[in-house]
Short mmCIF file of C-alpha atoms in Angstrom, two decimals:
data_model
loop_
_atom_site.label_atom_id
_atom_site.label_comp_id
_atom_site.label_asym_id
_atom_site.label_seq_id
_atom_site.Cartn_x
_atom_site.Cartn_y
_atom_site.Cartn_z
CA UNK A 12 -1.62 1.03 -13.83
CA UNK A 13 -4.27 3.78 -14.17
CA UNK A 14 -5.16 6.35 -11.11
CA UNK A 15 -7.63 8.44 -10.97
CA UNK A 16 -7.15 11.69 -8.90
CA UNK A 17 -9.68 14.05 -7.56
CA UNK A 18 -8.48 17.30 -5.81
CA UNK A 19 -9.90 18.68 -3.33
CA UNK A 20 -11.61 15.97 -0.94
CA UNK A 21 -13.76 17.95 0.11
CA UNK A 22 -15.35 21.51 -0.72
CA UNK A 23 -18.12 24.12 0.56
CA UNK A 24 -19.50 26.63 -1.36
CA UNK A 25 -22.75 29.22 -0.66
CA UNK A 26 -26.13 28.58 -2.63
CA UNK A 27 -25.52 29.98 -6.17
CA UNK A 28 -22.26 29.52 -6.98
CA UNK A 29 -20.77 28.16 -10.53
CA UNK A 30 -18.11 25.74 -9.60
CA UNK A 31 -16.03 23.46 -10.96
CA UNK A 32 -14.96 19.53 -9.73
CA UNK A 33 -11.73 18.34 -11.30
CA UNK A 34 -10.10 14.57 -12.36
CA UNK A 35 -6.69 13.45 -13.23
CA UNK A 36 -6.14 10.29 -14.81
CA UNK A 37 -2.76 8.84 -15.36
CA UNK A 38 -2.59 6.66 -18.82
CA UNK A 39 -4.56 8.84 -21.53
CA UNK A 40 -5.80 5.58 -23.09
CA UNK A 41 -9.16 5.68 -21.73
CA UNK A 42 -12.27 4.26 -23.60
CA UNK A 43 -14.73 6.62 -21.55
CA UNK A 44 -14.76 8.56 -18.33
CA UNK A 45 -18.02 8.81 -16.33
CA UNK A 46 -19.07 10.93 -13.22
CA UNK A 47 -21.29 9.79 -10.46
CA UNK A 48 -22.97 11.61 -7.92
CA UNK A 49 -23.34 9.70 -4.62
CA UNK A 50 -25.62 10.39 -1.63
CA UNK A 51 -24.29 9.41 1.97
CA UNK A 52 -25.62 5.71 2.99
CA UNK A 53 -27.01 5.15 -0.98
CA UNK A 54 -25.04 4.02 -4.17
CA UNK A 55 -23.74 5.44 -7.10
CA UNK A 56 -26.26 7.50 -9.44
CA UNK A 57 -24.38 7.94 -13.29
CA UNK A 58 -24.55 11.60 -14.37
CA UNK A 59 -22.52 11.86 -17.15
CA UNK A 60 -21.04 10.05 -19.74
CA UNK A 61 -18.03 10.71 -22.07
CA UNK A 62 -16.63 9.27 -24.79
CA UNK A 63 -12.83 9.39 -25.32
CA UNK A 64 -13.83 10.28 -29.12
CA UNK A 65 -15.96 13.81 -27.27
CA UNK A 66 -15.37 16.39 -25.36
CA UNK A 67 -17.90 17.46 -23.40
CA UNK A 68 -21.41 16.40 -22.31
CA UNK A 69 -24.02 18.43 -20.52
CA UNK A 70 -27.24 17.33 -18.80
CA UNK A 71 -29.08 20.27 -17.07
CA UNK A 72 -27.00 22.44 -14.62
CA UNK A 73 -24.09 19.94 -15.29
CA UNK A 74 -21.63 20.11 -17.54
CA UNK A 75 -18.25 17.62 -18.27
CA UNK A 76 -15.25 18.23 -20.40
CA UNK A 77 -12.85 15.73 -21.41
CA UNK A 78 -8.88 16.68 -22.57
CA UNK A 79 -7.44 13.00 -22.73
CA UNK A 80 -4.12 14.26 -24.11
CA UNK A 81 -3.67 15.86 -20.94
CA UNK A 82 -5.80 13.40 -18.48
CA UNK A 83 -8.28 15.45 -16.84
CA UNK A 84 -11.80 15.89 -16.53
CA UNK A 85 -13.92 18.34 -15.41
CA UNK A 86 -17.63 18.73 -13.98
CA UNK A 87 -19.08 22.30 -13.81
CA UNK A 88 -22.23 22.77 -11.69
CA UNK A 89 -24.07 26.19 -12.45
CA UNK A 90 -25.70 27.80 -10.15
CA UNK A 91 -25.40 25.20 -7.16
CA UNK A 92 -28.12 23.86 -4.62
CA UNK A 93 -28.22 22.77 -1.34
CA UNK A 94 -29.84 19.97 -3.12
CA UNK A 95 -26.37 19.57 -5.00
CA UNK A 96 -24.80 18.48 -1.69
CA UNK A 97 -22.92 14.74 -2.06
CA UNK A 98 -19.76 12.78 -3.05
CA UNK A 99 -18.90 13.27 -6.96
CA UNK A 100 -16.56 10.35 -8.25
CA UNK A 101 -15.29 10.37 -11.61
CA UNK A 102 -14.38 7.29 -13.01
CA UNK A 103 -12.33 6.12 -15.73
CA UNK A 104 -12.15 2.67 -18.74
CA UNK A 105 -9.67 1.50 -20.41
CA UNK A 106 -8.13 -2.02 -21.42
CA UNK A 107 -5.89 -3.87 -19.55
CA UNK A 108 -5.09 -6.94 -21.58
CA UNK A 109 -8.11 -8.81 -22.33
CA UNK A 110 -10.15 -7.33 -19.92
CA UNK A 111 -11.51 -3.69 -19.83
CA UNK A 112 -11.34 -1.88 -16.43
CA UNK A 113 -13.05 0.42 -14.63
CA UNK A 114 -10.59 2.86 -12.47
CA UNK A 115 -12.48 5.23 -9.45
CA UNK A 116 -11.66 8.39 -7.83
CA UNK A 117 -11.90 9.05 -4.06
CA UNK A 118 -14.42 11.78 -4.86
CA UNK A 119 -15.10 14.97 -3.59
CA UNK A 120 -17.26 15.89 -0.97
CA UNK A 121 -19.63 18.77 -1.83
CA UNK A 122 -21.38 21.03 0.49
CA UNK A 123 -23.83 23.48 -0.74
CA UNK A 124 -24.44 26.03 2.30
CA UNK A 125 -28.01 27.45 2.00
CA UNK B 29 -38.60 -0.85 -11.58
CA UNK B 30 -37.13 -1.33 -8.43
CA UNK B 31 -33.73 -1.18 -9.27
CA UNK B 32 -30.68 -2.92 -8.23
CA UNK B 33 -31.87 -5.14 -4.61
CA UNK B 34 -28.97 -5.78 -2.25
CA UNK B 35 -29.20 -7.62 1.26
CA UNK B 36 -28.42 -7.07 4.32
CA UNK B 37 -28.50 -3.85 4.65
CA UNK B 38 -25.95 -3.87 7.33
CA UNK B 39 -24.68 -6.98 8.60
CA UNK B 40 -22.28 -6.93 11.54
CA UNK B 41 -20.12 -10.09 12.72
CA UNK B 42 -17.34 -11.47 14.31
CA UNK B 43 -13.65 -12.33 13.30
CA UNK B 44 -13.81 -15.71 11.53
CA UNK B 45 -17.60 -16.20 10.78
CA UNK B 46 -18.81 -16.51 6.95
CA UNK B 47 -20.39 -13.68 5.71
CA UNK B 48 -22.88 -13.82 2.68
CA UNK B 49 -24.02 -10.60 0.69
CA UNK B 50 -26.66 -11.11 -1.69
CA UNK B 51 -27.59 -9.48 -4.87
CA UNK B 52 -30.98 -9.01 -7.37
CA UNK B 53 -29.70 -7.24 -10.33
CA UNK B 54 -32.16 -5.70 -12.25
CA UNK B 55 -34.63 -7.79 -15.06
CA UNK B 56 -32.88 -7.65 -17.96
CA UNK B 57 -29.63 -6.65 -17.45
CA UNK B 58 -26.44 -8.70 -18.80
CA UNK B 59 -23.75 -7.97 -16.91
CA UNK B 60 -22.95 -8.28 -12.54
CA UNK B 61 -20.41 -6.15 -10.56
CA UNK B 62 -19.63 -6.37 -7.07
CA UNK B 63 -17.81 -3.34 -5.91
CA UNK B 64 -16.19 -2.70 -2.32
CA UNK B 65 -15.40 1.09 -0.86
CA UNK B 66 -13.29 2.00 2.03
CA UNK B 67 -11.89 5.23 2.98
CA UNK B 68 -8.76 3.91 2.30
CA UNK B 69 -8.97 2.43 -0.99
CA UNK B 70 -11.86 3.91 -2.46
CA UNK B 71 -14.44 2.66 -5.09
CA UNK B 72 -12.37 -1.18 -6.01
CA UNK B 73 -13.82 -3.53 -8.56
CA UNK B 74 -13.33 -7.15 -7.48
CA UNK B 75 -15.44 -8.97 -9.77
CA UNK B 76 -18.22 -8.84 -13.05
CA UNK B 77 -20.40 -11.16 -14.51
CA UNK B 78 -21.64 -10.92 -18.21
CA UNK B 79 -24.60 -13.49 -18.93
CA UNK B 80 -23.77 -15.26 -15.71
CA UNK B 81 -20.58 -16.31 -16.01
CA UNK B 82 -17.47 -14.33 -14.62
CA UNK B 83 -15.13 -12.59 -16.87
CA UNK B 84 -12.60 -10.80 -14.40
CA UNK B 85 -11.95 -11.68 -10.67
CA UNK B 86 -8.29 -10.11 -10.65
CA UNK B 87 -9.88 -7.56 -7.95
CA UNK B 88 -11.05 -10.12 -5.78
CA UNK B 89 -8.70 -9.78 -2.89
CA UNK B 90 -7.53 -13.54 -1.24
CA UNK B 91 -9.20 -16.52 -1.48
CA UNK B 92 -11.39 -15.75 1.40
CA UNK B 93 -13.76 -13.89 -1.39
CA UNK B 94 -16.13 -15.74 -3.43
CA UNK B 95 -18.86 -14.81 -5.65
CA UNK B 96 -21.71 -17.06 -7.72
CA UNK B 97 -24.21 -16.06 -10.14
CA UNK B 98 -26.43 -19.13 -10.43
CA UNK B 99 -29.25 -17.31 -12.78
CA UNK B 100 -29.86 -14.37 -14.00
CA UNK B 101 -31.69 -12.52 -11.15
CA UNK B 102 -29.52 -13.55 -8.20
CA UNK B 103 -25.87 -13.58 -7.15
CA UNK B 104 -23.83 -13.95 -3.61
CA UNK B 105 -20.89 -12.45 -2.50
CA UNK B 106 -18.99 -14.75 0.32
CA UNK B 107 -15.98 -14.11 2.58
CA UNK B 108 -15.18 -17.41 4.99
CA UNK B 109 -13.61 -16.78 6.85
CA UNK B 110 -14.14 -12.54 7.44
CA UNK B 111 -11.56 -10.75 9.27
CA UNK B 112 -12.11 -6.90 10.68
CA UNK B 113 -9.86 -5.83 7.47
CA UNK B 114 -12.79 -6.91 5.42
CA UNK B 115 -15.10 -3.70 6.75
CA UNK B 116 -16.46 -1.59 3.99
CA UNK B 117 -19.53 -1.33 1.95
CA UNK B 118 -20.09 -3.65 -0.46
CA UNK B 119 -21.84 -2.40 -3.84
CA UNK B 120 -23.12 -4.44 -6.55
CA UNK B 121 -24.10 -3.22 -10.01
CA UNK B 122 -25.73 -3.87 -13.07
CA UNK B 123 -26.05 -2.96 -16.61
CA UNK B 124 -27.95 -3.92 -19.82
CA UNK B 125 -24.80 -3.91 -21.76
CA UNK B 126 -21.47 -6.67 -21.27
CA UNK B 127 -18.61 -3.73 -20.78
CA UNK B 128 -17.17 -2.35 -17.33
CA UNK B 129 -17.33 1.02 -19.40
CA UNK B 130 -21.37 1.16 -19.90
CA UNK B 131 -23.93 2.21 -17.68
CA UNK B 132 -23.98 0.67 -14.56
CA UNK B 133 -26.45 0.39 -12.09
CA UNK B 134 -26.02 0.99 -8.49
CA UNK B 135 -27.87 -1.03 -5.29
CA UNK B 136 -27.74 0.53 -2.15
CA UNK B 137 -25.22 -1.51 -0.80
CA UNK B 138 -23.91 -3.51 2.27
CA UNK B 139 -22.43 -1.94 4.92
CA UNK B 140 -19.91 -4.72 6.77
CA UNK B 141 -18.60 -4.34 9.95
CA UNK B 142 -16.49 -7.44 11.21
CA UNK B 143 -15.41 -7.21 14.91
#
């Protein structure tokens, strides 16, 4: 059964810091991983997609790596924002059987302090 | 567009009553999730559609959960009867695409608070 890990719950970081979010996955036979940003009392925005066959993908100030051999994931922010403040899940694919599954982290927490 | 439409917003009831979420996916799209998230447990699949009909309730938790998708535009998530265990929020997704893995969607979601 897959799990998806993300360490820490929570973080808080000053205005203008490059940081980094990580994932763990259990069972390397993923078909894509995704991270979502997530505001409080709103749903789940996709930021960034990855292929299992990639590793990396990069969309503004974000950027997410990939390593399936070793299952983890990570999402660098550059130069963060107060704006950057919400829950980042990463989420995970792969088959089970017949059907194709879709395995979420906790998330983490971010705080941005102006 | 306006996205992915989920009512209530917030519905709060008592032990034993039926509960009914509702969901307007958005035009076009192929494929239905319902999603529920607790502290607890997370972000937990419990069931898709793709082209109306479902493909994978394994997640759905006891009989007690039911979902529809009459049409296209529409779909209901029930719980009869709800018990407090059943609290969470109550997401439900859609994508242009028939996978789990492709770009879903998010409504705002339900929040569900059963006394």
């Amino acid at each position: 059964k897959q799990e998806v890990t993300q360490i820490p719950a929570a973080l808080s970081v000053p205005e203008g810091e490059n940081l980094v979010l990580n994932c763990s996955f259990t069972d390397s036979a993923i078909y894509n991983l995704q991270w979502f940003r997530q505001d409080p009392g709103k749903g789940l925005t996709s930021l960034l997609l990855i292929q299992s066959s990639q590793r990396e993908q990069t969309s503004g100030r974000l950027n997410a790596s990939l390593d399936k051999s070793s299952g983890r994931s990570t999402l660098y922010i550059a130069a963060s924002q107060p704006g950057d403040s919400a829950t980042y899940l990463c989420a995970v694919s792969s088959l089970t059987g017949a059907n194709s599954k879709l395995t979420f982290g906790k998330g983490i927490t971010l705080s941005v302090r102006p | 567009d306006a996205g992915v439409i989920q009512s209530p917003r917030h519905e709060v009831t008592e032990m034993g009553q039926e509960v009914t979420l509702r969901c307007k996916p958005i035009s076009g799209h192929n494929s239905l999730f319902w999603y529920r998230q607790t502290m607890m447990r997370g972000l937990e699949l419990l069931i898709y559609f793709n082209n109306n009909v479902p493909i994978d309730d394994s997640g759905m938790p006891e009989d007690r959960f039911s979902a529809k998708m009459p049409n296209a535009s529409f779909s209901t998530l029930k719980i009869q009867p709800s018990e407090p265990r059943d609290s969470a929020v109550y997401f439900c997704a859609s994508s242009l695409a028939s996978e789990v893995w492709d770009e879903q969607f998010f409504g705002p979601g339900t929040r569900l608070t059963v006394l």
